[in-house]
C-alpha cells in the first residue's frame, strides 16, 4: 500500500484549528536531533513539551517496545499485567506512595487526583468538605474538571458552567492561603513549578506552609508533577527537592518518554476511597505503555543521571547568560533542572512566539510558556554538544528577531 503524500498545508484542511503547528513536519528523530520532510536537521530543546526524557528512538525504549509488541499490547483492567505491576512497584519504591493508579495523560491523572480528594473527604467527613484550593496561572489539563481547577481563565471561557467549589489564589502567597483554607477544604492543589503558567518556581516556605495548613484543616495536599516529575528537576520528583511530601502526586509527560501514560500516586490512607468500581480507564495501565515507562524509570532514576541533569542545566544557564550579556534580552532565568524558563525583558513581552518561529528557521525546536517566557524542556540526557550547538542557534534566532524588529 503506498502512502498518500501530505504536507503542513493539509493540517489546515483536515484538522480542528485548536493548534497552530510550526511550518514544517518532523518525520524522524534520534537522541536530541530531529529531521523534517525536507531532511532539515533540528536540535530539540522542546522535548515534546517535557516528554521525550530519553530523547528520540532511545535504544532501550525501542527494544522494549518491539519486545512487548510481540507479546501483548492490551488487556483492559479486567486483567492485570506484568509491566503494570512492575512499574507500580518501582514508583512506590522510589517515592512516598503506597498505591498507584494508571491512566493515559496528565489530564487523566489530575482528574483521578481531584476525584479522589473529593471522595476521600466525602467518605471521612461529609459532602460539605468538597472545596478545592488551587492557584492563579496554574495548569492541570484540558478536561472540564481540570480546566476548572486550573488557574487560567481563558481555558474555561466559553465552556461554562464548570464544576463548583474551586477557589484560585495568588501563587506563593502564604497569607492568602491561610485566609482561604477552612474545614470545608478537601484539597490544596499545586505545581511545584508552574510550567505552562510561565515556569514559576514555588517558594519552599510556601510549599511547607501549604503542607502545614493542609494538616491543620484535614485537607489533602496534591502535587501536580506532570511537568516537573520523572527526573525533570534533577530529583526523581520535585517534592523530594522541596522536602515536602504530598498526599497525592500526579505524573505523566516524561514518565512515558513519548508513549502516552499517566499515573496518580497516593498513600494507603487515601487510596481506599477509590474502592472497587469508583473510577477507571480502559487503556490505563496497558502493558505496552507500562513496559516502556518502566524503561524510562530505570534509566532516569539513577543518581548519576539525575546529577547530570543539574550539570546540563548549568551549561544552559551559562550559555543563556552569555547570550544575555550581548543582547540584554532576558529578565530572569527560572525553573529547576532541565525545565528552564527565561522571561524576556519588558520590551519583548507578548512576543515570545516570534522567537519560536525564528528558532525553527535556525534549526532549533523550542517552547514558550505564555507570551513572555521562552521555555526549554529537552531530553534529560541531551548531549552537552547539542546544548552548545542549540544555544548557538538560539543566539542566531534572537539576532534575527532583533534585526527584523529594528528594520
Ligand atoms: C501538561 C500538563 C498537564 C496535562 O497533561 P496532558 O498529558 O496534556 O493531559 C497537567 N498538568 C501539568 C502541570 C502539565 O504540565
Coordinates of C-alpha atoms and ligand atoms in Angstrom, one line a residue:
X1 CA 0.0 0.0 0.0
X2 CA 1.5 3.3 -1.0
X3 CA 1.1 6.2 1.5
X4 CA -0.5 9.4 0.4
X5 CA 1.9 12.3 0.4
X6 CA 0.9 15.0 2.9
X7 CA 2.3 18.4 3.9
X8 CA 1.8 21.0 6.6
X9 CA -0.9 22.6 4.4
X10 CA -3.1 19.5 5.0
X11 CA -3.3 20.4 8.6
X12 CA -5.4 23.5 7.9
X13 CA -7.6 21.4 5.6
X14 CA -8.5 18.5 7.9
X15 CA -7.5 19.3 11.5
X16 CA -9.6 21.1 14.0
X17 CA -7.9 24.5 14.4
X18 CA -7.1 24.2 18.1
X19 CA -3.4 24.0 17.4
X20 CA -1.2 26.1 15.1
X21 CA 1.9 23.9 14.5
X22 CA 5.2 25.2 13.1
X23 CA 5.6 25.3 9.4
X24 CA 7.4 22.0 8.9
X25 CA 6.6 18.4 9.5
X26 CA 9.1 16.4 11.5
X27 CA 9.5 12.8 10.3
X28 CA 12.2 11.2 12.4
X29 CA 14.3 11.7 15.5
X30 CA 17.4 10.3 17.1
X31 CA 18.6 11.5 20.5
X32 CA 18.1 15.2 20.7
X33 CA 18.0 15.7 16.9
X34 CA 15.0 15.7 14.6
X35 CA 14.6 15.8 10.8
X36 CA 11.7 17.2 8.8
X37 CA 10.2 16.2 5.4
X38 CA 12.9 18.1 3.6
X39 CA 15.6 16.5 5.7
X40 CA 16.4 19.7 7.5
X41 CA 18.0 19.0 10.9
X42 CA 16.9 20.4 14.2
X43 CA 18.2 20.3 17.7
X44 CA 15.4 19.5 20.1
X45 CA 15.2 21.8 23.2
X46 CA 11.4 21.2 23.3
X47 CA 11.4 17.5 24.1
X48 CA 7.8 17.2 23.1
X49 CA 6.9 19.5 26.0
X50 CA 8.9 17.8 28.7
X51 CA 8.0 14.4 27.4
X52 CA 10.9 12.8 25.5
X53 CA 13.0 12.4 28.6
X54 CA 15.4 10.0 26.9
X55 CA 15.4 11.7 23.6
X56 CA 14.0 10.1 20.4
X57 CA 14.4 6.4 19.5
X58 CA 16.3 5.6 22.6
X59 CA 17.7 2.0 22.0
X60 CA 16.4 0.6 25.3
X61 CA 13.0 2.0 24.7
X62 CA 12.8 0.8 21.1
X63 CA 14.0 -2.7 22.2
X64 CA 11.3 -2.9 24.9
X65 CA 8.7 -1.5 22.6
X66 CA 9.4 -4.2 20.0
X67 CA 9.7 -7.0 22.6
X68 CA 6.4 -6.0 24.2
X69 CA 4.7 -5.6 20.8
X70 CA 5.4 -9.2 20.1
X71 CA 4.0 -10.3 23.5
X72 CA 0.8 -8.4 24.3
X73 CA -0.4 -4.8 24.0
X74 CA -3.7 -4.5 25.7
X75 CA -5.9 -6.4 28.1
X76 CA -8.2 -3.9 29.9
X77 CA -8.4 -3.8 33.7
X78 CA -10.4 -6.9 33.8
X79 CA -7.0 -8.5 33.9
X80 CA -3.8 -7.1 35.4
X81 CA -0.4 -7.4 33.7
X82 CA 3.3 -7.8 34.5
X83 CA 4.6 -4.5 33.2
X84 CA 2.0 -2.5 35.1
X85 CA 2.7 -4.4 38.3
X86 CA 6.5 -3.9 38.0
X87 CA 6.1 -0.2 37.1
X88 CA 3.8 0.4 40.1
X89 CA 6.2 -1.3 42.4
X90 CA 9.1 0.8 41.1
X91 CA 7.1 4.0 41.5
X92 CA 6.2 3.1 45.1
X93 CA 9.8 2.1 45.9
X94 CA 11.1 5.4 44.5
X95 CA 8.5 7.7 46.3
X96 CA 6.3 8.3 49.3
X97 CA 3.5 6.4 47.5
X98 CA 1.9 3.1 48.6
X99 CA -0.5 2.8 45.7
X100 CA -0.7 3.8 42.1
X101 CA -3.5 4.4 39.6
X102 CA -2.5 4.3 35.9
X103 CA -4.2 6.3 33.1
X104 CA -3.1 7.8 29.7
X105 CA -2.3 11.5 30.3
X106 CA -1.6 14.3 32.7
X107 CA -5.2 15.4 32.5
X108 CA -6.5 12.0 33.4
X109 CA -4.0 11.7 36.3
X110 CA -5.3 15.0 37.7
X111 CA -8.9 14.1 37.1
X112 CA -8.3 11.0 39.2
X113 CA -6.5 13.0 41.9
X114 CA -9.2 15.6 42.2
X115 CA -11.9 13.0 42.3
X116 CA -10.0 11.1 44.9
X117 CA -9.6 14.2 47.0
X118 CA -13.3 14.8 47.0
X119 CA -14.2 11.2 47.6
X120 CA -11.8 10.9 50.5
X121 CA -13.4 13.9 52.3
X122 CA -16.9 12.7 51.4
X123 CA -16.1 9.3 52.9
X124 CA -14.3 10.6 56.0
X125 CA -16.1 13.8 56.8
X126 CA -19.1 14.5 54.5
X127 CA -20.2 16.2 51.3
X128 CA -19.7 19.7 52.6
X129 CA -16.0 19.2 52.7
X130 CA -15.5 19.5 48.9
X131 CA -13.8 22.7 48.3
X132 CA -10.6 22.7 46.2
X133 CA -8.0 25.5 46.5
X134 CA -5.7 26.0 43.6
X135 CA -3.6 28.9 42.2
X136 CA -3.6 31.5 39.6
X137 CA -1.8 30.7 36.3
X138 CA -1.8 27.0 37.2
X139 CA -2.3 24.4 34.5
X140 CA -3.8 21.0 35.3
X141 CA -5.1 19.8 31.9
X142 CA -8.0 20.3 29.5
X143 CA -10.9 18.3 30.7
X144 CA -13.7 20.3 32.3
X145 CA -12.7 19.5 35.9
X146 CA -9.0 20.1 35.2
X147 CA -9.6 23.5 33.4
X148 CA -11.8 24.4 36.3
X149 CA -9.1 23.7 38.9
X150 CA -6.5 25.3 36.6
X151 CA -5.9 29.0 37.2
X152 CA -6.1 30.2 33.6
X153 CA -9.5 31.7 32.9
X154 CA -9.0 31.7 29.2
X155 CA -9.2 27.9 29.2
X156 CA -12.6 27.9 30.9
X157 CA -14.2 30.7 28.9
X158 CA -17.0 29.5 26.7
X159 CA -17.2 26.2 28.4
X160 CA -19.2 27.2 31.5
X161 CA -20.9 26.1 33.6
X162 CA -17.9 24.5 35.2
X163 CA -17.8 22.4 38.4
X164 CA -18.3 24.4 41.6
X165 CA -16.4 24.7 44.8
X166 CA -13.0 25.7 43.4
X167 CA -11.0 28.8 44.5
X168 CA -7.9 30.3 42.8
X169 CA -5.4 32.1 45.0
X170 CA -2.2 34.0 44.2
X171 CA 0.7 31.6 43.9
X172 CA 3.4 31.8 46.6
X173 CA 1.1 33.8 48.8
X174 CA 1.0 32.2 52.3
X175 CA -1.3 34.8 53.8
X176 CA -3.9 34.3 51.1
X177 CA -3.8 30.6 51.6
X178 CA -4.2 31.0 55.4
X179 CA -7.2 33.2 54.9
X180 CA -8.9 30.9 52.4
X181 CA -8.4 27.4 53.8
X182 CA -11.1 26.1 56.0
X183 CA -12.7 22.9 57.3
X184 CA -14.6 22.8 54.0
X185 CA -11.4 22.5 52.0
X186 CA -10.8 18.9 50.7
X187 CA -7.6 19.7 48.8
X188 CA -4.9 22.2 48.0
X189 CA -3.5 21.6 44.5
X190 CA -0.2 23.0 43.3
X191 CA 2.5 22.6 40.7
X192 CA 6.0 22.7 42.4
X193 CA 7.0 24.7 39.4
X194 CA 4.2 26.2 37.3
X195 CA 5.1 25.1 33.8
X196 CA 2.5 26.4 31.4
X197 CA 2.0 29.4 33.6
X198 CA 5.4 30.7 32.8
X199 CA 7.9 28.5 34.6
X200 CA 7.4 30.0 38.0
X201 CA 9.0 28.2 41.0
X202 CA 7.1 27.7 44.2
X203 CA 8.9 29.1 47.3
X204 CA 10.0 26.4 49.7
X205 CA 8.3 28.3 52.5
X206 CA 5.1 28.4 50.6
X207 CA 5.1 24.7 49.9
X208 CA 5.9 24.0 53.6
X209 CA 3.1 26.3 54.7
X210 CA 0.7 24.5 52.3
X211 CA 1.6 21.2 54.0
X212 CA 1.1 22.5 57.5
X213 CA -2.2 24.2 56.7
X214 CA -3.5 21.0 55.0
X215 CA -2.6 19.0 58.1
X216 CA -4.3 21.6 60.3
X217 CA -7.6 21.5 58.3
X218 CA -7.6 17.9 57.3
X219 CA -7.2 18.7 53.6
X220 CA -5.1 16.7 51.1
X221 CA -2.1 18.2 49.5
X222 CA -2.0 17.4 45.8
X223 CA 1.2 18.0 43.7
X224 CA 0.7 18.1 40.0
X225 CA 4.1 16.9 38.9
X226 CA 3.1 16.1 35.3
X227 CA 5.7 18.5 34.1
X228 CA 8.2 18.5 37.0
X229 CA 8.3 14.8 37.6
X230 CA 10.3 11.8 36.3
X231 CA 13.7 13.4 36.7
X232 CA 12.9 16.8 35.1
X233 CA 14.2 18.9 38.0
X234 CA 17.2 16.8 38.8
X235 CA 15.5 14.7 41.5
X236 CA 13.1 11.9 40.6
X237 CA 10.2 14.1 41.7
X238 CA 10.3 17.8 42.6
X239 CA 8.7 17.2 46.0
X240 CA 11.9 15.4 47.0
X241 CA 13.8 18.5 46.3
X242 CA 11.4 20.7 48.3
X243 CA 11.4 18.2 51.2
X244 CA 7.6 18.4 51.4
X245 CA 5.6 15.2 50.8
X246 CA 2.1 15.4 49.3
X247 CA -0.8 13.0 49.8
X248 CA -1.4 12.7 46.1
X249 CA 1.0 13.2 43.2
X250 CA 0.3 13.1 39.5
X251 CA 2.8 12.2 36.8
X252 CA 2.7 11.9 33.0
X253 CA 4.8 13.6 30.3
X254 CA 8.4 12.4 30.9
X255 CA 7.1 9.3 32.7
X256 CA 6.3 7.7 29.3
X257 CA 9.2 9.3 27.4
X258 CA 6.9 9.5 24.4
X259 CA 4.3 6.8 25.0
X260 CA 1.1 8.0 26.4
X261 CA 0.8 7.2 30.1
X262 CA -0.2 9.0 33.3
X263 CA -0.1 7.9 36.9
X264 CA -1.6 9.1 40.2
X265 CA 0.4 8.2 43.2
X266 CA -1.0 8.2 46.7
X267 CA -0.9 6.7 50.2
X268 CA -2.7 3.7 51.7
X269 CA -4.7 6.1 53.8
X270 CA -6.2 7.9 50.7
X271 CA -6.3 5.1 48.2
X272 CA -9.1 3.2 49.9
X273 CA -11.5 5.9 48.8
X274 CA -11.1 4.8 45.2
X275 CA -12.7 1.5 46.1
X276 CA -13.9 -1.1 43.6
X277 CA -16.0 0.5 40.8
X278 CA -15.4 4.2 41.7
X279 CA -13.1 5.1 38.9
X280 CA -11.4 3.5 35.9
X281 CA -9.9 3.7 32.4
X282 CA -10.0 1.2 29.5
X283 CA -6.4 1.8 28.4
X284 CA -5.0 2.9 31.7
X285 CA -2.1 0.6 32.8
X286 CA -1.9 -1.2 29.5
X287 CA 1.2 -3.5 29.2
X288 CA 2.7 -1.7 26.2
X289 CA 2.8 1.8 27.8
X290 CA 3.8 0.4 31.2
X291 CA 6.7 -1.6 29.7
X292 CA 8.1 1.5 28.1
X293 CA 7.6 3.7 31.2
X294 CA 9.5 1.0 33.2
X295 CA 12.5 1.6 30.9
X296 CA 12.2 5.3 31.4
X297 CA 12.1 5.0 35.2
X298 CA 15.0 2.5 35.2
X299 CA 17.1 4.8 33.0
X300 CA 16.3 8.1 34.8
X301 CA 16.1 7.2 38.4
X302 CA 19.8 6.8 38.9
X303 CA 22.0 9.2 40.9
X304 CA 24.5 9.7 38.0
X305 CA 21.7 10.6 35.5
X306 CA 19.9 12.9 37.9
X307 CA 23.2 14.7 38.8
X308 CA 24.0 15.1 35.1
X309 CA 20.6 16.9 34.8
X310 CA 22.0 19.5 37.2
X311 CA 25.2 19.8 35.2
X312 CA 23.4 20.2 31.9
X313 CA 21.2 22.9 33.5
X314 CA 24.5 24.7 34.4
X315 CA 25.6 24.5 30.8
X316 CA 22.2 26.0 29.7
X317 CA 22.4 28.8 32.3
X318 CA 26.0 29.7 31.4
X319 CA 25.1 29.9 27.7
X320 CA 21.9 31.9 28.3
X321 CA 23.9 34.4 30.4
X322 CA 26.5 34.7 27.6
X323 CA 23.7 35.5 25.1
X324 CA 22.2 38.0 27.5
X325 CA 25.5 39.8 28.1
X326 CA 25.5 40.6 24.4
X327 CA 21.8 41.2 23.7
X328 CA 20.2 42.2 27.1
X329 CA 17.0 40.4 26.3
X330 CA 16.4 38.2 29.3
X331 CA 15.0 39.5 32.5
X332 CA 15.3 36.2 34.6
X333 CA 16.0 32.5 34.3
X334 CA 13.7 30.2 36.2
X335 CA 12.8 26.6 36.8
X336 CA 14.9 23.7 38.1
X337 CA 17.0 21.1 36.3
X338 CA 16.0 20.8 32.7
X339 CA 12.8 22.7 33.0
X340 CA 14.1 26.1 32.0
X341 CA 12.1 29.3 31.6
X342 CA 13.6 32.6 30.5
X343 CA 11.4 35.7 30.9
X344 CA 12.1 38.3 28.2
X345 CA 12.6 41.9 29.2
X346 CA 9.5 44.1 29.2
X347 CA 10.1 45.3 25.6
X348 CA 9.5 41.8 24.3
X349 CA 6.6 40.8 26.4
X350 CA 3.8 39.4 24.2
X351 CA 6.3 38.4 21.5
X352 CA 7.8 35.1 22.7
X353 CA 6.3 33.3 19.8
X354 CA 8.4 35.3 17.4
X355 CA 11.5 33.7 18.9
X356 CA 9.9 30.2 18.5
X357 CA 9.5 30.7 14.7
X358 CA 13.0 32.2 14.4
X359 CA 14.5 29.3 16.3
X360 CA 12.8 26.9 13.9
X361 CA 14.3 28.7 11.0
X362 CA 17.7 28.3 12.6
X363 CA 17.1 24.6 13.1
X364 CA 16.1 24.7 16.8
X365 CA 12.9 23.3 18.3
X366 CA 11.9 25.3 21.4
X367 CA 8.8 26.2 23.5
X368 CA 7.2 29.2 25.1
X369 CA 5.3 29.3 28.4
X370 CA 2.9 32.1 27.8
X371 CA 3.6 35.3 25.8
X372 CA 6.7 36.5 27.6
X373 CA 8.7 33.4 28.6
X374 CA 10.9 31.1 26.4
X375 CA 10.9 27.6 27.7
X376 CA 13.2 24.6 27.2
X377 CA 12.5 21.1 28.4
X378 CA 14.8 18.9 26.4
X379 CA 15.8 15.3 26.9
X380 CA 17.3 14.7 30.3
X381 CA 20.3 13.0 28.6
X382 CA 20.8 15.6 25.8
X383 CA 24.5 15.6 24.9
X384 CA 26.5 18.6 26.0
X385 CA 27.5 19.2 22.4
X386 CA 23.8 19.5 21.4
X387 CA 23.2 22.0 24.2
X388 CA 26.1 24.2 22.9
X389 CA 25.0 24.0 19.3
X390 CA 21.4 24.6 20.2
X391 CA 22.3 27.7 22.2
X392 CA 24.3 29.0 19.2
X393 CA 21.2 28.5 17.1
X394 CA 19.1 30.3 19.8
X395 CA 21.5 33.2 19.7
X396 CA 21.2 33.4 15.9
X397 CA 17.4 33.3 16.2
X398 CA 17.5 36.1 18.8
X399 CA 19.7 38.2 16.5
X400 CA 17.4 37.7 13.6
X401 CA 14.3 38.7 15.6
X402 CA 16.1 41.8 16.9
X403 CA 17.2 42.8 13.4
X404 CA 13.8 42.3 11.8
X405 CA 12.1 44.3 14.6
X406 CA 14.6 47.1 14.2
X407 CA 14.3 47.3 10.4
Ligands
LIG1 C1 0.9 19.1 30.5 C2 0.4 19.2 31.9 C3 -0.9 18.7 32.2 C4 -1.8 18.0 31.2 O1 -1.2 16.8 30.7 P1 -1.8 16.1 29.4 O2 -1.0 14.9 29.2 O3 -1.6 17.1 28.3 O4 -3.2 15.8 29.6 C5 -1.3 18.8 33.5 N1 -0.6 19.4 34.4 C6 0.6 19.9 34.2 C7 1.4 20.6 35.2 C8 1.1 19.9 32.9 O5 2.3 20.5 32.6

